Short mmCIF file of C-alpha atoms in Angstrom, two decimals:
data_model
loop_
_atom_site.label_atom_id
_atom_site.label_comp_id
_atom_site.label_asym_id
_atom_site.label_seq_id
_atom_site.Cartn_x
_atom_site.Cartn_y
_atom_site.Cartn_z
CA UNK A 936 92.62 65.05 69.14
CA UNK A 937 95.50 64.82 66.73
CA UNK A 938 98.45 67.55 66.19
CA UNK A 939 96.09 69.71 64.68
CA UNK A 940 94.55 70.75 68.18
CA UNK A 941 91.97 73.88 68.35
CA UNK A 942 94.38 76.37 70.19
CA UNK A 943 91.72 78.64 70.78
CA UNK A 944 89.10 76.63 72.77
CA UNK A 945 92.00 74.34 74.64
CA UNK A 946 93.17 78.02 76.11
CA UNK A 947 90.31 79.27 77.03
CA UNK A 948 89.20 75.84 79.04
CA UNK A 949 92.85 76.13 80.62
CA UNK A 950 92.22 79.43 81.53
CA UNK A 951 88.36 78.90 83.12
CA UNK A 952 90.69 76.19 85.46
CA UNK A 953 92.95 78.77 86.67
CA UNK A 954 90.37 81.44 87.25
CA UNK A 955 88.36 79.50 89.17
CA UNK A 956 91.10 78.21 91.51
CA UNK A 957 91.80 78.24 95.13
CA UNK A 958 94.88 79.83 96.12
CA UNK A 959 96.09 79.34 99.50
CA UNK A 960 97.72 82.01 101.04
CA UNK A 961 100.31 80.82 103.63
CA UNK A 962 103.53 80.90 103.70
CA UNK A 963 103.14 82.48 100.13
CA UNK A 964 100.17 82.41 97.70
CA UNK A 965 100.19 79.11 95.86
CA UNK A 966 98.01 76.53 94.43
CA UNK A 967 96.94 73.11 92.37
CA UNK A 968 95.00 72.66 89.48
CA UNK A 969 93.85 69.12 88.84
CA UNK A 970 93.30 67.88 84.99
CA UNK A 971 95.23 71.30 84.05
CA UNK A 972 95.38 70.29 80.37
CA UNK A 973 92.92 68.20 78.22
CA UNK A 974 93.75 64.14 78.54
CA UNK A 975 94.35 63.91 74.80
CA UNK A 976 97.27 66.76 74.67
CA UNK A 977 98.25 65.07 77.29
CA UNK A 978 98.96 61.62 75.78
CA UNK A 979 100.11 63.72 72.75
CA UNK A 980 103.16 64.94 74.99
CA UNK A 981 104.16 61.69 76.42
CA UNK A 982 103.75 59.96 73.02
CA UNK A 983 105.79 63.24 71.42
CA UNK A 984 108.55 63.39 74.17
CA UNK A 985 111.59 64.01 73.14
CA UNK A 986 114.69 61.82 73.34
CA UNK A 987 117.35 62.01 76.04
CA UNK A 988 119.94 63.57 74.05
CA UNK A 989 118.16 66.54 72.69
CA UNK A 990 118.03 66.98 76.65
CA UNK A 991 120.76 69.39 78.82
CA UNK A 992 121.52 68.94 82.31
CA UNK A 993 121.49 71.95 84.39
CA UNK A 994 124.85 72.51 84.86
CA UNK A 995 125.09 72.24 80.60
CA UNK A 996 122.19 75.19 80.49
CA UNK A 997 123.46 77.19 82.68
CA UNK A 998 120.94 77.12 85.54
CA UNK A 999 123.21 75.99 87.88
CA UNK A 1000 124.37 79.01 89.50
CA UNK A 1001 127.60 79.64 91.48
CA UNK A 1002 130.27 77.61 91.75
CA UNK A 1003 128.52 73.94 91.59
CA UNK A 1004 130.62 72.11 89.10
CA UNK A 1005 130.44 68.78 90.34
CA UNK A 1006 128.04 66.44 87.91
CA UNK A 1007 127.36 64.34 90.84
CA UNK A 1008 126.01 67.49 92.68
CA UNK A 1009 121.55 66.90 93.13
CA UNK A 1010 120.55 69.63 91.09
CA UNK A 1011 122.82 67.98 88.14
CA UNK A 1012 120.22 65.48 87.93
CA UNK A 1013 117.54 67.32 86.23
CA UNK A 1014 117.63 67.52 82.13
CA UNK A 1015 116.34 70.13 80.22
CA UNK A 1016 114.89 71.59 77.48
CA UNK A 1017 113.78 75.20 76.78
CA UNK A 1018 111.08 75.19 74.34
CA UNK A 1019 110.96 79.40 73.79
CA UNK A 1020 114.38 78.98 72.82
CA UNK A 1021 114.52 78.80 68.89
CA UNK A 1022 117.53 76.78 69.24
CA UNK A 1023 116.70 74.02 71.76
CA UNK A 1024 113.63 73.66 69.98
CA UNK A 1025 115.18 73.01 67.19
CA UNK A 1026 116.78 70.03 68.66
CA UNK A 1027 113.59 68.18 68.60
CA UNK A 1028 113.68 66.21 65.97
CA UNK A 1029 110.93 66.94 63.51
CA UNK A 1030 108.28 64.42 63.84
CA UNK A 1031 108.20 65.67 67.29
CA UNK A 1032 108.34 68.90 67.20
CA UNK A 1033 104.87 70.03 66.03
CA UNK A 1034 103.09 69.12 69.15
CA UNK A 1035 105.88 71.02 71.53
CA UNK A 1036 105.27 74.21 69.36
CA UNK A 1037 101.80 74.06 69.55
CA UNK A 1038 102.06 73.84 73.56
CA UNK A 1039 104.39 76.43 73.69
CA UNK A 1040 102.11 78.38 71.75
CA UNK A 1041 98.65 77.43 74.14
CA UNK A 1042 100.87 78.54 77.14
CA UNK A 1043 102.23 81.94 75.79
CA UNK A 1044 98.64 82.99 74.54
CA UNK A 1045 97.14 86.18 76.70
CA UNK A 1046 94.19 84.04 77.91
CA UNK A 1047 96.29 81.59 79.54
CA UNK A 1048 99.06 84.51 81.19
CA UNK A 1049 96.00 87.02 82.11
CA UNK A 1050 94.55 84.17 84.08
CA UNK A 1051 97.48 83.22 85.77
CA UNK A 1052 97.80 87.23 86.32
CA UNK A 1053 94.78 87.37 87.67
CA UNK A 1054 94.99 84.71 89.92
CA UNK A 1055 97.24 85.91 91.82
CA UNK A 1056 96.80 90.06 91.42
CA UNK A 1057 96.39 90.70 95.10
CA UNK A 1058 99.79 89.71 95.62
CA UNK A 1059 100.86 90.82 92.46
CA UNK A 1060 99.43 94.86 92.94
CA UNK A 1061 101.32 94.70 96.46
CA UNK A 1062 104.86 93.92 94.60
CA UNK A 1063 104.72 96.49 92.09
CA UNK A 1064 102.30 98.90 94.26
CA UNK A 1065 99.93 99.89 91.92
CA UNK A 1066 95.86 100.69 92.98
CA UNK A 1067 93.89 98.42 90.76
CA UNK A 1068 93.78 95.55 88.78
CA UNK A 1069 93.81 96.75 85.30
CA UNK A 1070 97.45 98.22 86.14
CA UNK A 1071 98.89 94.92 86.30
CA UNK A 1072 97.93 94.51 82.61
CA UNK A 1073 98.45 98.06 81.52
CA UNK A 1074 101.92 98.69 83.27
CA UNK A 1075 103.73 95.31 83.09
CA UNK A 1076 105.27 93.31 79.79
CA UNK A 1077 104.56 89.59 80.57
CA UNK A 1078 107.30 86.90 79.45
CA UNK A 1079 106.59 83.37 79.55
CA UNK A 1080 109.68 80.73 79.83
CA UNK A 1081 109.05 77.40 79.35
CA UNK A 1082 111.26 74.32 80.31
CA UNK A 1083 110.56 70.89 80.15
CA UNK A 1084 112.14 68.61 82.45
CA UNK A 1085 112.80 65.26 83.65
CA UNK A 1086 114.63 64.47 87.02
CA UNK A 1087 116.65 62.03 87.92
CA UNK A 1088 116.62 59.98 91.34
CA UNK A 1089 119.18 61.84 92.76
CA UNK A 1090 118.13 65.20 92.39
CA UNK A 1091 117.10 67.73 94.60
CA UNK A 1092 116.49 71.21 94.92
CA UNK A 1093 117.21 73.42 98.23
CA UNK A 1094 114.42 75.88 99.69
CA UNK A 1095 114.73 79.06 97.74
CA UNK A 1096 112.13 82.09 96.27
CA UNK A 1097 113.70 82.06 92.49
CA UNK A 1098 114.85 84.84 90.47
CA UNK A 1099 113.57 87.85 91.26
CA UNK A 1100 111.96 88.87 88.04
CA UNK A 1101 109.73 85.80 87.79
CA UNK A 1102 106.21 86.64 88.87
CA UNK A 1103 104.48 83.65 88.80
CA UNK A 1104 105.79 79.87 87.71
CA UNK A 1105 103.51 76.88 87.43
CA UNK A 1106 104.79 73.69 86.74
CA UNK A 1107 102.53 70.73 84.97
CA UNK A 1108 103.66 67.21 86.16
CA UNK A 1109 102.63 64.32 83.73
CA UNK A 1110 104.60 61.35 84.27
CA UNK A 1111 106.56 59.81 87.38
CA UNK A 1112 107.10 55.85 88.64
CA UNK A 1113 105.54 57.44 91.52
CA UNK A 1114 102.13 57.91 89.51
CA UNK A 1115 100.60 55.13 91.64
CA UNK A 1116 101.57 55.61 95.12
CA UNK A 1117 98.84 56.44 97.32
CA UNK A 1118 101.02 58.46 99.07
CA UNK A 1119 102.86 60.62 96.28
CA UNK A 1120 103.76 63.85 97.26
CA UNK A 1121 106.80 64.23 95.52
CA UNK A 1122 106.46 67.29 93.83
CA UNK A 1123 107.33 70.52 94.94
CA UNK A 1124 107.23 71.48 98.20
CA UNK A 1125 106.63 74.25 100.10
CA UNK A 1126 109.22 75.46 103.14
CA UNK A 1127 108.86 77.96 106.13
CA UNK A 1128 111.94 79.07 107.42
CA UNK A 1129 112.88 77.85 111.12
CA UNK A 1130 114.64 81.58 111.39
CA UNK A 1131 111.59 83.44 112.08
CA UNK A 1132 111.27 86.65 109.94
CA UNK A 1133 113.72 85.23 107.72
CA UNK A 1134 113.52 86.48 103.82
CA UNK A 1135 115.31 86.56 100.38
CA UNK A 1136 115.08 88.81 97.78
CA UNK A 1137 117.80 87.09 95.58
CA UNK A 1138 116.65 83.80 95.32
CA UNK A 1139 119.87 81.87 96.80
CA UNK A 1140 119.25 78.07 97.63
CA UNK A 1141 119.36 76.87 101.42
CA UNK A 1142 119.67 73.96 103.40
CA UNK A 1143 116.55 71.94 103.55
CA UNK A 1144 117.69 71.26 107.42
CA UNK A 1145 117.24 75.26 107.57
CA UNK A 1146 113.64 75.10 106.68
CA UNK A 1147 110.70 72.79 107.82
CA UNK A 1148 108.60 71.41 104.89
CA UNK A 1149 104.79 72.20 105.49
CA UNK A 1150 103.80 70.63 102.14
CA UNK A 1151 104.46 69.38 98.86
CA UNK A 1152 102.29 69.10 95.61
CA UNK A 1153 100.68 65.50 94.11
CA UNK A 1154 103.12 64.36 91.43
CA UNK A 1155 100.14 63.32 89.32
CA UNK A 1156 99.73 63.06 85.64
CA UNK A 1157 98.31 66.38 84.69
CA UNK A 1158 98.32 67.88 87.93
CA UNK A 1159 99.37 71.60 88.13
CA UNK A 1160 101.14 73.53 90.67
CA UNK A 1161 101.62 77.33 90.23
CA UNK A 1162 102.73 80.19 93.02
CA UNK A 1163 103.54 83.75 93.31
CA UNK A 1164 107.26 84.82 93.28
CA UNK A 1165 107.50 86.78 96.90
CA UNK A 1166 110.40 87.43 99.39
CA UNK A 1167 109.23 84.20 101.34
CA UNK A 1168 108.18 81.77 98.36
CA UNK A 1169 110.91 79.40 99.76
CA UNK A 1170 109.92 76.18 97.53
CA UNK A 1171 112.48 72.96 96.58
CA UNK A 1172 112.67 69.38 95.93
CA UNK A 1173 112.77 66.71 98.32
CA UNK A 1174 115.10 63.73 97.38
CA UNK A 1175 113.66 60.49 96.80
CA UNK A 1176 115.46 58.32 98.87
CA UNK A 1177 113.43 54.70 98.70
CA UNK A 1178 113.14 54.03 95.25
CA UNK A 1179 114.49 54.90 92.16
CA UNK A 1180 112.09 57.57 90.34
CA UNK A 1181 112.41 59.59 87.35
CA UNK A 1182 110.02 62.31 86.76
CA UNK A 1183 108.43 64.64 83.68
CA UNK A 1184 107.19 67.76 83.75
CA UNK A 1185 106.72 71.40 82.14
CA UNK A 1186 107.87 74.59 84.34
CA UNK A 1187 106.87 77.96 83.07
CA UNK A 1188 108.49 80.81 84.37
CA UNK A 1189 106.50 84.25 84.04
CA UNK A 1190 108.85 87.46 84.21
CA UNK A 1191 107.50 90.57 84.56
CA UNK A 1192 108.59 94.07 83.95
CA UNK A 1193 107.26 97.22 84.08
CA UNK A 1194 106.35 99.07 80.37
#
């Protein structure tokens, strides 16, 4: 497969994957898709990725929120790129560039959204209270944001259920030092909250000592983990404390609102 991939058959096998998942339903609907994307688009990314400096950290994009200014602070060690942003696209340099638009483009595509939609549309018809399925398509605009990232060592992210007008976000791991650890299960994780009843409808980050860790996703090469965005989607990063690691990945954030 070179750059000139067939869009319309890769999104379709994506979205067969995804519609014939298994989401697990506790604490909060979430679940993994192994081999998510097609091996050859796969080496096409890690042969394509692009150089540190087109690259933000978070507090440079913005998505550190609050008053976190320190660069030394855990969730400073994640870099960024925004590839449905004309501009940070555009800081890939050319060569390069051709294979991130044409992901960006297999990601965005209805088949790949509806599935994701559908997936999760139990959860989904509960949060914006409609009767059947076909609302969820009828009702809501769908808005895919894409960032790829690669972590640091120190980094970290505290329990929290993200920003409120997400829906769903998956995230597509394909490269770590960790890749041949038996035991890797540094990629997100999923928290329940030692407060019982406890909820958040803003998406503030918490102290992982507030929270007990019940699992965390296989940072494997092409492994995907995706969830619904609820009041109790409390999800993170646990810090890597015995080795030094570095991580890549794709997050896609899907926003919803109502037509």
């Amino acid at each position: 497969m070179d750059v000139e991939i067939d869009l319309n058959t890769t999104k379709n096998e994506i979205a067969y994957k995804v519609y014939n998942s298994f989401v697990r339903r506790y604490p909060f609907p979430h679940c993994e898709i192994n081999n998510f994307l097609p091996d050859e688009l796969v080496e096409l990314i890690l042969k394509n990725w692009p150089n540190s400096t087109e690259f933000k950290t978070n507090l440079e994009s913005g998505s550190v929120v609050g008053d976190v200014k320190d660069t030394d602070h855990p969730y400073n060690f994640r870099y960024q790129i925004c590839l449905t942003n004309v501009d940070e696209m555009g800081q890939i340099e050319n060569n390069k560039r051709v294979i991130w638009e044409k992901l960006t483009s297999l990601i965005c595509s209805s088949e790949v959204v509806q599935a994701f939609v559908t997936l999760y549309a139990n959860t989904l018809m509960r949060r914006f209270k409609f009767n059947t399925p076909s609302d969820l398509f009828s009702k809501i605009n769908y808005s895919p944001k894409i960032d790829l990232l690669h972590d640091k060592t120190n980094y970290s992210l505290g329990p929290h259920t993200d920003n409120p007008g997400k829906v769903i976000v998956f995230l597509v791991y394909f490269e770590s030092d960790l890749e041949n650890d038996a035991s890797n299960s540094y990629g997100t994780s999923v928290y329940v909250p030692r407060q019982k009843g406890f909820t958040c409808s803003k998406g503030s980050h918490y102290p992982h000592g507030d929270f007990i860790k019940v699992c965390s996703a296989n940072f494997h090469k092409n492994n995907a983990f995706s969830f619904c965005r609820t009041d109790t989607s409390f999800h993170g990063v646990e810090k890597v404390e015995s080795k030094a690691v570095e991580r890549k990945l794709l997050q896609v954030s899907i926003y919803g609102e109502p037509k």
